[in-house]
Structure formats: structure tokens, C-alpha cells
Amino acid sequence: MKSKVYFTKEITPQSVLALYKKLGKELPGNIAIKVHSGEEGNQNFLRPAFWKEIVDYVGGTIVECNTAYEGARNTTDRHRVLLKKHGWSDMYPVDLLDAQGPDLELAVPNGVRIQKNFVGKDIQNYDSALILSHFKGHPMGGYGGALKQLSIGFASSYGKAYIHGIGDPEHFWDREQDAFLEAMADAAGSVVALLKGEIVYINVMKNMSVDCDCCSTAEDPCIGDIGVLISLDPVAIDQACLDLVYACDDPGKSHLIERIESRNGVHTIEAAAALGLGSREYELITV
């Protein structure tokens, strides 16, 4: 059976909430709401106010993890300063999952590239998750969406380096590309298993640069806004976003497609599908 992906061209806080209600999934217990806090200087990340209606409705806690490279988010103290500067901690309760160690080590028994994953230990305090992703390009992954949020997003600072280095953090920057993408898929599967699949995914196709929100100096958006998608399937929602980029008539899409293809970004989706995390076959339901 094809996975259901709901889609609207309207990109507003109200349309995000309407899609969530249309999906009809009630997340149980204590809900982790994963966002991207946005690197210092980045102009494209989705601001806290954009998510307010869905966050207030769900009633969960905003969660993030520290980065593994130089910047304003690579230590707990720096990240907390930025979370306040960007408005997250003023508007919502925020939990920096790896604020204090030790990390939580997750087994990846079926991993193709890595057999363990390191996440912020406070994820153990949550029963389910709402993954709020800004779909855009990425300098290393080709694109960033739901699968990146599951893997790199929930990984601790050490865990991010572990995934990038395919089990060897010392080789963060010189890994083989497809192996890195496969390691991301491996890590994503461990988070899905931990939360027993109690996850909803929202991808927003707005402010789409070739660069990620983790870049302090990012290219401006190269393609017009497309819409908002929601699904219970991280593979299907990311595949649908790629398909919408290819199908649109915006001439700027060539820049985003070049970034995706030059990094073989689709391989993360292929690897995640091979692990059984979801299906590349989906039904796009326009709302």
C-alpha cells in the first residue's frame, strides 16, 4: 500500500496545523518537537513564530542537539544563547537533548555502515515526536528534510561526528559520500525504533537555498516556495519533496537539482527505503 502524503500550496502557520488535523494522528505521551534552531547569521531558517500554531496545539517541547563543528551551536552554553537570540526559548519550552552527557547509545543491528548511534540522552524523556523540517539543499547531504532531522538532527555533538565519519569521528570531512548517506539512514532507523514509530513528519518547502540552515553564510533561495507536506512516512515525504522540485516550472530549480544530484542526495532515501523505514511509493493528497 502506498504511503499517504498530504500537501498544500499554502504556507502559513494555519495551513501547517490544518494538515496536522487532516492527517488525524494523535501523538501519545510526552512529545518532542524537533526543529532546526538556525545557525548564527543564517537568513533562511524558519522562525519560531511560524511554528507557533502547531506547537501550541500539540503541546510538546521544542528539542535540539548541539553541532559538531565550529559555530554558535557547538557547545551547550553557546547554543542556549543562540536559542534565546533566535526567539525559541522565549516562545517555547526548549530541551537541548545533549546539554549534559553521557550520550544515549542506540543499537543499529541492521545498519549497513554503522552499528550504533549516539543521541542526546534526554530523548528518553519522550514518548513520541513531531519532526518539523525545512526542506532545502545541503552542502554535504544534497538536501535536508525529514531523514536528516531523524539522523543528524537527533544525534549528539559526538553522534553527528560519528555519523559523518561513518563510525570514526576523526574522519568527519573525508568520508566516502554514499557511505555517509547510508550511515545517515542507519542512524535514522535507530531513532524510529526508539520512539516505536510514534512520529509525524512535516516538511516545509519555503526559502529553499542550495545551503542548509546550519550554514552561517548561506546562498539566498534559488527557487520559489512550493508548499507544506505531512506524512507518517519519512521516506515518502522526502521523496515527494524531491519529486515536487523536479516537477515545478521554476527555472531556478536547476541550481537546487545540481546540489542534490552532485551529492547523490536521493541515495539517503534509497538507503532508508532498503532498511524498511518507509516507501518511495506514495499517494500525494492535495488539500
PDB file of C-alpha atoms in Angstrom:
ATOM      1  CA  MET A   1       0.000   0.000   0.000  1.00  0.00           C
ATOM      2  CA  LYS A   2       1.289   3.469  -0.907  1.00  0.00           C
ATOM      3  CA  SER A   3       2.089   5.835   1.928  1.00  0.00           C
ATOM      4  CA  LYS A   4      -0.132   8.894   2.247  1.00  0.00           C
ATOM      5  CA  VAL A   5       1.469  12.319   1.952  1.00  0.00           C
ATOM      6  CA  TYR A   6      -0.787  15.336   2.388  1.00  0.00           C
ATOM      7  CA  PHE A   7       0.172  18.537   0.574  1.00  0.00           C
ATOM      8  CA  THR A   8      -0.945  22.156   0.425  1.00  0.00           C
ATOM      9  CA  LYS A   9       0.479  25.062  -1.551  1.00  0.00           C
ATOM     10  CA  GLU A  10      -0.485  27.432   1.254  1.00  0.00           C
ATOM     11  CA  ILE A  11       2.493  28.074   3.529  1.00  0.00           C
ATOM     12  CA  THR A  12       1.162  29.603   6.749  1.00  0.00           C
ATOM     13  CA  PRO A  13       1.071  28.608  10.427  1.00  0.00           C
ATOM     14  CA  GLN A  14      -2.623  27.903   9.931  1.00  0.00           C
ATOM     15  CA  SER A  15      -2.068  25.598   6.948  1.00  0.00           C
ATOM     16  CA  VAL A  16       0.512  23.584   8.900  1.00  0.00           C
ATOM     17  CA  LEU A  17      -2.000  22.995  11.696  1.00  0.00           C
ATOM     18  CA  ALA A  18      -4.768  22.189   9.207  1.00  0.00           C
ATOM     19  CA  LEU A  19      -2.589  19.489   7.606  1.00  0.00           C
ATOM     20  CA  TYR A  20      -1.815  18.001  11.011  1.00  0.00           C
ATOM     21  CA  LYS A  21      -5.515  17.768  11.785  1.00  0.00           C
ATOM     22  CA  LYS A  22      -6.162  16.273   8.342  1.00  0.00           C
ATOM     23  CA  LEU A  23      -3.574  13.559   8.996  1.00  0.00           C
ATOM     24  CA  GLY A  24      -5.580  12.531  12.052  1.00  0.00           C
ATOM     25  CA  LYS A  25      -2.666  11.101  14.054  1.00  0.00           C
ATOM     26  CA  GLU A  26      -2.654  11.769  17.793  1.00  0.00           C
ATOM     27  CA  LEU A  27       0.859  11.602  19.175  1.00  0.00           C
ATOM     28  CA  PRO A  28       0.967   9.921  22.603  1.00  0.00           C
ATOM     29  CA  GLY A  29       2.563  10.970  25.867  1.00  0.00           C
ATOM     30  CA  ASN A  30       5.360  13.498  26.146  1.00  0.00           C
ATOM     31  CA  ILE A  31       6.026  14.891  22.658  1.00  0.00           C
ATOM     32  CA  ALA A  32       9.427  16.027  21.395  1.00  0.00           C
ATOM     33  CA  ILE A  33       9.071  18.683  18.697  1.00  0.00           C
ATOM     34  CA  LYS A  34      12.288  18.645  16.657  1.00  0.00           C
ATOM     35  CA  VAL A  35      13.189  21.905  14.925  1.00  0.00           C
ATOM     36  CA  HIS A  36      16.307  23.444  13.408  1.00  0.00           C
ATOM     37  CA  SER A  37      17.393  26.358  15.593  1.00  0.00           C
ATOM     38  CA  GLY A  38      19.250  28.029  12.692  1.00  0.00           C
ATOM     39  CA  GLU A  39      22.941  28.859  12.686  1.00  0.00           C
ATOM     40  CA  GLU A  40      24.111  32.353  13.632  1.00  0.00           C
ATOM     41  CA  GLY A  41      23.875  34.535  10.509  1.00  0.00           C
ATOM     42  CA  ASN A  42      21.611  32.188   8.531  1.00  0.00           C
ATOM     43  CA  GLN A  43      18.782  34.060   6.813  1.00  0.00           C
ATOM     44  CA  ASN A  44      16.678  31.146   5.573  1.00  0.00           C
ATOM     45  CA  PHE A  45      15.686  29.086   8.628  1.00  0.00           C
ATOM     46  CA  LEU A  46      12.027  29.010   9.662  1.00  0.00           C
ATOM     47  CA  ARG A  47      11.458  31.274  12.642  1.00  0.00           C
ATOM     48  CA  PRO A  48       9.785  30.192  15.894  1.00  0.00           C
ATOM     49  CA  ALA A  49       6.615  32.189  15.174  1.00  0.00           C
ATOM     50  CA  PHE A  50       5.982  30.164  12.013  1.00  0.00           C
ATOM     51  CA  TRP A  51       5.546  27.006  14.086  1.00  0.00           C
ATOM     52  CA  LYS A  52       3.501  28.532  16.927  1.00  0.00           C
ATOM     53  CA  GLU A  53       0.050  27.227  15.990  1.00  0.00           C
ATOM     54  CA  ILE A  54       1.160  23.609  15.601  1.00  0.00           C
ATOM     55  CA  VAL A  55       3.361  23.711  18.719  1.00  0.00           C
ATOM     56  CA  ASP A  56       0.598  25.217  20.842  1.00  0.00           C
ATOM     57  CA  TYR A  57      -1.899  22.678  19.539  1.00  0.00           C
ATOM     58  CA  VAL A  58       0.314  19.645  20.118  1.00  0.00           C
ATOM     59  CA  GLY A  59       1.602  20.931  23.441  1.00  0.00           C
ATOM     60  CA  GLY A  60       5.059  19.370  23.254  1.00  0.00           C
ATOM     61  CA  THR A  61       8.584  20.569  23.945  1.00  0.00           C
ATOM     62  CA  ILE A  62      10.971  22.040  21.373  1.00  0.00           C
ATOM     63  CA  VAL A  63      14.098  19.864  21.196  1.00  0.00           C
ATOM     64  CA  GLU A  64      17.506  20.360  19.611  1.00  0.00           C
ATOM     65  CA  CYS A  65      21.070  18.996  19.858  1.00  0.00           C
ATOM     66  CA  ASN A  66      24.490  20.608  19.661  1.00  0.00           C
ATOM     67  CA  THR A  67      26.525  20.639  16.462  1.00  0.00           C
ATOM     68  CA  ALA A  68      29.893  19.007  15.782  1.00  0.00           C
ATOM     69  CA  TYR A  69      31.649  21.892  14.020  1.00  0.00           C
ATOM     70  CA  GLU A  70      32.676  25.450  14.866  1.00  0.00           C
ATOM     71  CA  GLY A  71      29.828  27.917  15.149  1.00  0.00           C
ATOM     72  CA  ALA A  72      27.264  29.300  17.552  1.00  0.00           C
ATOM     73  CA  ARG A  73      25.693  25.933  18.400  1.00  0.00           C
ATOM     74  CA  ASN A  74      28.618  23.592  19.102  1.00  0.00           C
ATOM     75  CA  THR A  75      28.519  23.895  22.894  1.00  0.00           C
ATOM     76  CA  THR A  76      25.603  23.900  25.305  1.00  0.00           C
ATOM     77  CA  ASP A  77      26.305  27.438  26.520  1.00  0.00           C
ATOM     78  CA  ARG A  78      26.644  28.866  23.018  1.00  0.00           C
ATOM     79  CA  HIS A  79      23.589  27.033  21.749  1.00  0.00           C
ATOM     80  CA  ARG A  80      21.438  28.274  24.623  1.00  0.00           C
ATOM     81  CA  VAL A  81      22.493  31.851  23.874  1.00  0.00           C
ATOM     82  CA  LEU A  82      21.505  31.394  20.215  1.00  0.00           C
ATOM     83  CA  LEU A  83      18.204  29.700  21.103  1.00  0.00           C
ATOM     84  CA  LYS A  84      17.312  32.822  23.048  1.00  0.00           C
ATOM     85  CA  LYS A  85      18.626  35.198  20.374  1.00  0.00           C
ATOM     86  CA  HIS A  86      16.545  33.460  17.706  1.00  0.00           C
ATOM     87  CA  GLY A  87      13.475  33.529  19.940  1.00  0.00           C
ATOM     88  CA  TRP A  88      12.996  29.831  20.585  1.00  0.00           C
ATOM     89  CA  SER A  89      13.422  29.795  24.344  1.00  0.00           C
ATOM     90  CA  ASP A  90      11.389  32.983  24.786  1.00  0.00           C
ATOM     91  CA  MET A  91       8.426  31.489  22.943  1.00  0.00           C
ATOM     92  CA  TYR A  92       8.561  27.789  23.943  1.00  0.00           C
ATOM     93  CA  PRO A  93       9.951  25.372  26.491  1.00  0.00           C
ATOM     94  CA  VAL A  94      13.207  24.121  24.932  1.00  0.00           C
ATOM     95  CA  ASP A  95      15.161  20.961  25.746  1.00  0.00           C
ATOM     96  CA  LEU A  96      18.730  20.711  24.480  1.00  0.00           C
ATOM     97  CA  LEU A  97      18.836  16.925  24.438  1.00  0.00           C
ATOM     98  CA  ASP A  98      22.612  16.593  24.754  1.00  0.00           C
ATOM     99  CA  ALA A  99      23.113  19.548  27.093  1.00  0.00           C
ATOM    100  CA  GLN A 100      24.806  17.171  29.511  1.00  0.00           C
ATOM    101  CA  GLY A 101      26.355  13.778  28.871  1.00  0.00           C
ATOM    102  CA  PRO A 102      26.657  10.934  28.734  1.00  0.00           C
ATOM    103  CA  ASP A 103      25.063  10.385  25.337  1.00  0.00           C
ATOM    104  CA  LEU A 104      22.468   7.664  24.840  1.00  0.00           C
ATOM    105  CA  GLU A 105      23.925   4.887  22.691  1.00  0.00           C
ATOM    106  CA  LEU A 106      21.391   3.238  20.392  1.00  0.00           C
ATOM    107  CA  ALA A 107      21.992  -0.086  18.726  1.00  0.00           C
ATOM    108  CA  VAL A 108      21.700  -0.246  14.940  1.00  0.00           C
ATOM    109  CA  PRO A 109      21.527  -4.032  14.469  1.00  0.00           C
ATOM    110  CA  ASN A 110      20.670  -3.847  10.767  1.00  0.00           C
ATOM    111  CA  GLY A 111      22.965  -0.941   9.999  1.00  0.00           C
ATOM    112  CA  VAL A 112      24.745  -1.043   6.656  1.00  0.00           C
ATOM    113  CA  ARG A 113      27.503   1.377   7.717  1.00  0.00           C
ATOM    114  CA  ILE A 114      27.197   1.915  11.470  1.00  0.00           C
ATOM    115  CA  GLN A 115      26.017  -0.460  14.182  1.00  0.00           C
ATOM    116  CA  LYS A 116      25.448   2.172  16.861  1.00  0.00           C
ATOM    117  CA  ASN A 117      24.208   5.738  17.061  1.00  0.00           C
ATOM    118  CA  PHE A 118      24.733   8.403  19.723  1.00  0.00           C
ATOM    119  CA  VAL A 119      21.844  10.732  20.545  1.00  0.00           C
ATOM    120  CA  GLY A 120      21.106  13.324  23.211  1.00  0.00           C
ATOM    121  CA  LYS A 121      20.227  11.279  26.290  1.00  0.00           C
ATOM    122  CA  ASP A 122      17.179  13.394  27.157  1.00  0.00           C
ATOM    123  CA  ILE A 123      15.311  11.860  24.233  1.00  0.00           C
ATOM    124  CA  GLN A 124      14.497   9.097  26.720  1.00  0.00           C
ATOM    125  CA  ASN A 125      12.051  11.512  28.367  1.00  0.00           C
ATOM    126  CA  TYR A 126       9.764  11.488  25.323  1.00  0.00           C
ATOM    127  CA  ASP A 127       7.188   9.044  24.013  1.00  0.00           C
ATOM    128  CA  SER A 128       6.717  10.432  20.507  1.00  0.00           C
ATOM    129  CA  ALA A 129       7.986  13.115  18.157  1.00  0.00           C
ATOM    130  CA  LEU A 130       6.812  15.760  15.726  1.00  0.00           C
ATOM    131  CA  ILE A 131       9.587  16.373  13.181  1.00  0.00           C
ATOM    132  CA  LEU A 132       9.396  19.898  11.761  1.00  0.00           C
ATOM    133  CA  SER A 133      11.743  20.081   8.789  1.00  0.00           C
ATOM    134  CA  HIS A 134      12.672  22.927   6.482  1.00  0.00           C
ATOM    135  CA  PHE A 135      13.230  21.254   3.122  1.00  0.00           C
ATOM    136  CA  LYS A 136      16.182  22.804   1.256  1.00  0.00           C
ATOM    137  CA  GLY A 137      19.575  21.946  -0.179  1.00  0.00           C
ATOM    138  CA  HIS A 138      22.554  20.828   1.874  1.00  0.00           C
ATOM    139  CA  PRO A 139      26.320  21.149   1.239  1.00  0.00           C
ATOM    140  CA  MET A 140      27.021  17.556   2.327  1.00  0.00           C
ATOM    141  CA  GLY A 141      23.755  15.626   2.088  1.00  0.00           C
ATOM    142  CA  GLY A 142      22.497  17.238  -1.121  1.00  0.00           C
ATOM    143  CA  TYR A 143      19.197  18.054   0.532  1.00  0.00           C
ATOM    144  CA  GLY A 144      17.870  18.319   4.072  1.00  0.00           C
ATOM    145  CA  GLY A 145      14.467  17.005   5.103  1.00  0.00           C
ATOM    146  CA  ALA A 146      12.820  14.501   7.420  1.00  0.00           C
ATOM    147  CA  LEU A 147      15.519  11.822   7.211  1.00  0.00           C
ATOM    148  CA  LYS A 148      18.276  14.293   8.051  1.00  0.00           C
ATOM    149  CA  GLN A 149      16.301  15.543  11.067  1.00  0.00           C
ATOM    150  CA  LEU A 150      15.916  11.954  12.281  1.00  0.00           C
ATOM    151  CA  SER A 151      19.600  11.173  11.925  1.00  0.00           C
ATOM    152  CA  ILE A 152      21.893  14.183  12.208  1.00  0.00           C
ATOM    153  CA  GLY A 153      19.194  16.194  13.957  1.00  0.00           C
ATOM    154  CA  PHE A 154      18.761  13.897  16.957  1.00  0.00           C
ATOM    155  CA  ALA A 155      22.433  12.915  17.115  1.00  0.00           C
ATOM    156  CA  SER A 156      24.505  14.437  19.890  1.00  0.00           C
ATOM    157  CA  SER A 157      27.546  16.521  19.018  1.00  0.00           C
ATOM    158  CA  TYR A 158      29.675  13.364  19.165  1.00  0.00           C
ATOM    159  CA  GLY A 159      26.978  11.410  17.347  1.00  0.00           C
ATOM    160  CA  LYS A 160      26.991  13.858  14.432  1.00  0.00           C
ATOM    161  CA  ALA A 161      30.737  13.381  14.031  1.00  0.00           C
ATOM    162  CA  TYR A 162      30.266   9.608  14.352  1.00  0.00           C
ATOM    163  CA  ILE A 163      27.712   9.544  11.509  1.00  0.00           C
ATOM    164  CA  HIS A 164      29.746  11.859   9.275  1.00  0.00           C
ATOM    165  CA  GLY A 165      32.862   9.801   9.878  1.00  0.00           C
ATOM    166  CA  ILE A 166      30.963   6.523   9.374  1.00  0.00           C
ATOM    167  CA  GLY A 167      31.948   5.313  12.814  1.00  0.00           C
ATOM    168  CA  ASP A 168      35.228   7.243  13.001  1.00  0.00           C
ATOM    169  CA  PRO A 169      34.702  10.855  14.165  1.00  0.00           C
ATOM    170  CA  GLU A 170      38.292  11.706  13.251  1.00  0.00           C
ATOM    171  CA  HIS A 171      37.340  11.380   9.576  1.00  0.00           C
ATOM    172  CA  PHE A 172      34.423  13.818   9.711  1.00  0.00           C
ATOM    173  CA  TRP A 173      35.311  15.572   6.459  1.00  0.00           C
ATOM    174  CA  ASP A 174      36.856  12.836   4.293  1.00  0.00           C
ATOM    175  CA  ARG A 175      34.268  10.054   4.224  1.00  0.00           C
ATOM    176  CA  GLU A 176      33.035   8.349   1.044  1.00  0.00           C
ATOM    177  CA  GLN A 177      29.826  10.138   0.031  1.00  0.00           C
ATOM    178  CA  ASP A 178      27.382   7.260  -0.473  1.00  0.00           C
ATOM    179  CA  ALA A 179      28.657   5.583   2.691  1.00  0.00           C
ATOM    180  CA  PHE A 180      27.901   8.781   4.644  1.00  0.00           C
ATOM    181  CA  LEU A 181      24.371   8.898   3.230  1.00  0.00           C
ATOM    182  CA  GLU A 182      23.880   5.251   4.185  1.00  0.00           C
ATOM    183  CA  ALA A 183      25.142   5.980   7.706  1.00  0.00           C
ATOM    184  CA  MET A 184      22.518   8.726   7.968  1.00  0.00           C
ATOM    185  CA  ALA A 185      19.819   6.232   7.021  1.00  0.00           C
ATOM    186  CA  ASP A 186      21.174   3.760   9.594  1.00  0.00           C
ATOM    187  CA  ALA A 187      21.019   6.416  12.315  1.00  0.00           C
ATOM    188  CA  ALA A 188      17.511   7.469  11.312  1.00  0.00           C
ATOM    189  CA  GLY A 189      16.305   3.915  11.774  1.00  0.00           C
ATOM    190  CA  SER A 190      17.585   3.791  15.353  1.00  0.00           C
ATOM    191  CA  VAL A 191      15.514   6.853  16.306  1.00  0.00           C
ATOM    192  CA  VAL A 192      12.390   5.439  14.674  1.00  0.00           C
ATOM    193  CA  ALA A 193      12.914   2.221  16.655  1.00  0.00           C
ATOM    194  CA  LEU A 194      13.467   4.095  19.922  1.00  0.00           C
ATOM    195  CA  LEU A 195      10.206   6.006  19.538  1.00  0.00           C
ATOM    196  CA  LYS A 196       8.389   2.914  18.264  1.00  0.00           C
ATOM    197  CA  GLY A 197       7.343   4.740  15.120  1.00  0.00           C
ATOM    198  CA  GLU A 198       5.233   7.282  17.012  1.00  0.00           C
ATOM    199  CA  ILE A 199       6.392  10.124  14.776  1.00  0.00           C
ATOM    200  CA  VAL A 200       4.738  12.674  12.492  1.00  0.00           C
ATOM    201  CA  TYR A 201       6.779  14.406   9.785  1.00  0.00           C
ATOM    202  CA  ILE A 202       6.163  17.889   8.389  1.00  0.00           C
ATOM    203  CA  ASN A 203       8.323  19.287   5.562  1.00  0.00           C
ATOM    204  CA  VAL A 204       8.031  22.952   4.570  1.00  0.00           C
ATOM    205  CA  MET A 205       9.245  23.842   1.071  1.00  0.00           C
ATOM    206  CA  LYS A 206       9.963  27.535   1.614  1.00  0.00           C
ATOM    207  CA  ASN A 207      13.130  29.690   1.450  1.00  0.00           C
ATOM    208  CA  MET A 208      14.815  26.874  -0.465  1.00  0.00           C
ATOM    209  CA  SER A 209      18.506  27.627  -0.807  1.00  0.00           C
ATOM    210  CA  VAL A 210      21.136  25.182  -2.015  1.00  0.00           C
ATOM    211  CA  ASP A 211      22.559  25.537   1.503  1.00  0.00           C
ATOM    212  CA  CYS A 212      21.311  24.246   4.840  1.00  0.00           C
ATOM    213  CA  ASP A 213      20.145  26.253   7.849  1.00  0.00           C
ATOM    214  CA  CYS A 214      23.362  25.066   9.527  1.00  0.00           C
ATOM    215  CA  CYS A 215      25.360  27.431   7.275  1.00  0.00           C
ATOM    216  CA  SER A 216      26.187  30.813   8.795  1.00  0.00           C
ATOM    217  CA  THR A 217      26.784  32.146   5.287  1.00  0.00           C
ATOM    218  CA  ALA A 218      24.146  30.630   3.042  1.00  0.00           C
ATOM    219  CA  GLU A 219      23.091  31.287  -0.526  1.00  0.00           C
ATOM    220  CA  ASP A 220      19.758  33.050  -0.906  1.00  0.00           C
ATOM    221  CA  PRO A 221      16.804  30.894  -2.049  1.00  0.00           C
ATOM    222  CA  CYS A 222      17.150  29.855  -5.682  1.00  0.00           C
ATOM    223  CA  ILE A 223      13.628  28.561  -6.249  1.00  0.00           C
ATOM    224  CA  GLY A 224      10.132  29.747  -5.384  1.00  0.00           C
ATOM    225  CA  ASP A 225       8.175  28.374  -2.450  1.00  0.00           C
ATOM    226  CA  ILE A 226       6.217  25.180  -3.185  1.00  0.00           C
ATOM    227  CA  GLY A 227       4.180  24.160  -0.140  1.00  0.00           C
ATOM    228  CA  VAL A 228       3.825  22.112   3.035  1.00  0.00           C
ATOM    229  CA  LEU A 229       3.732  18.301   3.307  1.00  0.00           C
ATOM    230  CA  ILE A 230       2.865  15.935   6.170  1.00  0.00           C
ATOM    231  CA  SER A 231       3.133  12.163   6.492  1.00  0.00           C
ATOM    232  CA  LEU A 232       3.774   9.270   8.842  1.00  0.00           C
ATOM    233  CA  ASP A 233       6.475   8.053   6.428  1.00  0.00           C
ATOM    234  CA  PRO A 234       9.856   9.866   6.356  1.00  0.00           C
ATOM    235  CA  VAL A 235      10.911   8.171   3.122  1.00  0.00           C
ATOM    236  CA  ALA A 236       7.711   9.081   1.295  1.00  0.00           C
ATOM    237  CA  ILE A 237       7.676  12.709   2.420  1.00  0.00           C
ATOM    238  CA  ASP A 238      11.277  13.330   1.370  1.00  0.00           C
ATOM    239  CA  GLN A 239      10.705  11.553  -1.955  1.00  0.00           C
ATOM    240  CA  ALA A 240       7.599  13.676  -2.545  1.00  0.00           C
ATOM    241  CA  CYS A 241       9.596  16.854  -1.927  1.00  0.00           C
ATOM    242  CA  LEU A 242      12.244  15.828  -4.453  1.00  0.00           C
ATOM    243  CA  ASP A 243       9.544  14.989  -6.984  1.00  0.00           C
ATOM    244  CA  LEU A 244       7.871  18.382  -6.482  1.00  0.00           C
ATOM    245  CA  VAL A 245      11.173  20.152  -7.117  1.00  0.00           C
ATOM    246  CA  TYR A 246      11.735  18.236 -10.357  1.00  0.00           C
ATOM    247  CA  ALA A 247       8.128  18.782 -11.485  1.00  0.00           C
ATOM    248  CA  CYS A 248       7.928  22.523 -10.843  1.00  0.00           C
ATOM    249  CA  ASP A 249       8.414  25.053 -13.651  1.00  0.00           C
ATOM    250  CA  ASP A 250      10.676  27.437 -11.725  1.00  0.00           C
ATOM    251  CA  PRO A 251      13.886  27.974 -13.764  1.00  0.00           C
ATOM    252  CA  GLY A 252      15.832  28.266 -10.514  1.00  0.00           C
ATOM    253  CA  LYS A 253      15.214  24.601  -9.801  1.00  0.00           C
ATOM    254  CA  SER A 254      18.311  23.708 -11.833  1.00  0.00           C
ATOM    255  CA  HIS A 255      20.518  25.094  -9.038  1.00  0.00           C
ATOM    256  CA  LEU A 256      18.815  23.054  -6.330  1.00  0.00           C
ATOM    257  CA  ILE A 257      18.771  19.939  -8.506  1.00  0.00           C
ATOM    258  CA  GLU A 258      22.501  20.346  -9.210  1.00  0.00           C
ATOM    259  CA  ARG A 259      23.190  20.479  -5.475  1.00  0.00           C
ATOM    260  CA  ILE A 260      21.058  17.385  -4.829  1.00  0.00           C
ATOM    261  CA  GLU A 261      22.470  15.362  -7.716  1.00  0.00           C
ATOM    262  CA  SER A 262      26.106  16.356  -7.191  1.00  0.00           C
ATOM    263  CA  ARG A 263      25.875  14.847  -3.685  1.00  0.00           C
ATOM    264  CA  ASN A 264      23.648  11.950  -4.812  1.00  0.00           C
ATOM    265  CA  GLY A 265      21.128  13.121  -2.219  1.00  0.00           C
ATOM    266  CA  VAL A 266      18.459  10.681  -3.315  1.00  0.00           C
ATOM    267  CA  HIS A 267      20.645   7.860  -2.013  1.00  0.00           C
ATOM    268  CA  THR A 268      19.659   8.677   1.573  1.00  0.00           C
ATOM    269  CA  ILE A 269      16.077   7.945   0.546  1.00  0.00           C
ATOM    270  CA  GLU A 270      17.126   4.784  -1.277  1.00  0.00           C
ATOM    271  CA  ALA A 271      19.096   3.565   1.745  1.00  0.00           C
ATOM    272  CA  ALA A 272      16.282   4.344   4.188  1.00  0.00           C
ATOM    273  CA  ALA A 273      13.755   2.522   1.988  1.00  0.00           C
ATOM    274  CA  ALA A 274      16.069  -0.502   1.816  1.00  0.00           C
ATOM    275  CA  LEU A 275      16.150  -0.557   5.630  1.00  0.00           C
ATOM    276  CA  GLY A 276      12.344  -0.628   5.732  1.00  0.00           C
ATOM    277  CA  LEU A 277      11.901   2.880   7.164  1.00  0.00           C
ATOM    278  CA  GLY A 278       9.247   3.708   4.594  1.00  0.00           C
ATOM    279  CA  SER A 279       8.216   3.560   0.972  1.00  0.00           C
ATOM    280  CA  ARG A 280       9.217   5.622  -2.035  1.00  0.00           C
ATOM    281  CA  GLU A 281       5.781   4.869  -3.447  1.00  0.00           C
ATOM    282  CA  TYR A 282       3.233   7.353  -2.124  1.00  0.00           C
ATOM    283  CA  GLU A 283      -0.125   8.952  -2.744  1.00  0.00           C
ATOM    284  CA  LEU A 284       0.083  12.759  -2.799  1.00  0.00           C
ATOM    285  CA  ILE A 285      -3.191  14.142  -1.449  1.00  0.00           C
ATOM    286  CA  THR A 286      -3.639  17.844  -2.169  1.00  0.00           C
ATOM    287  CA  VAL A 287      -5.614  19.705   0.466  1.00  0.00           C
TER     288      VAL A 287
END
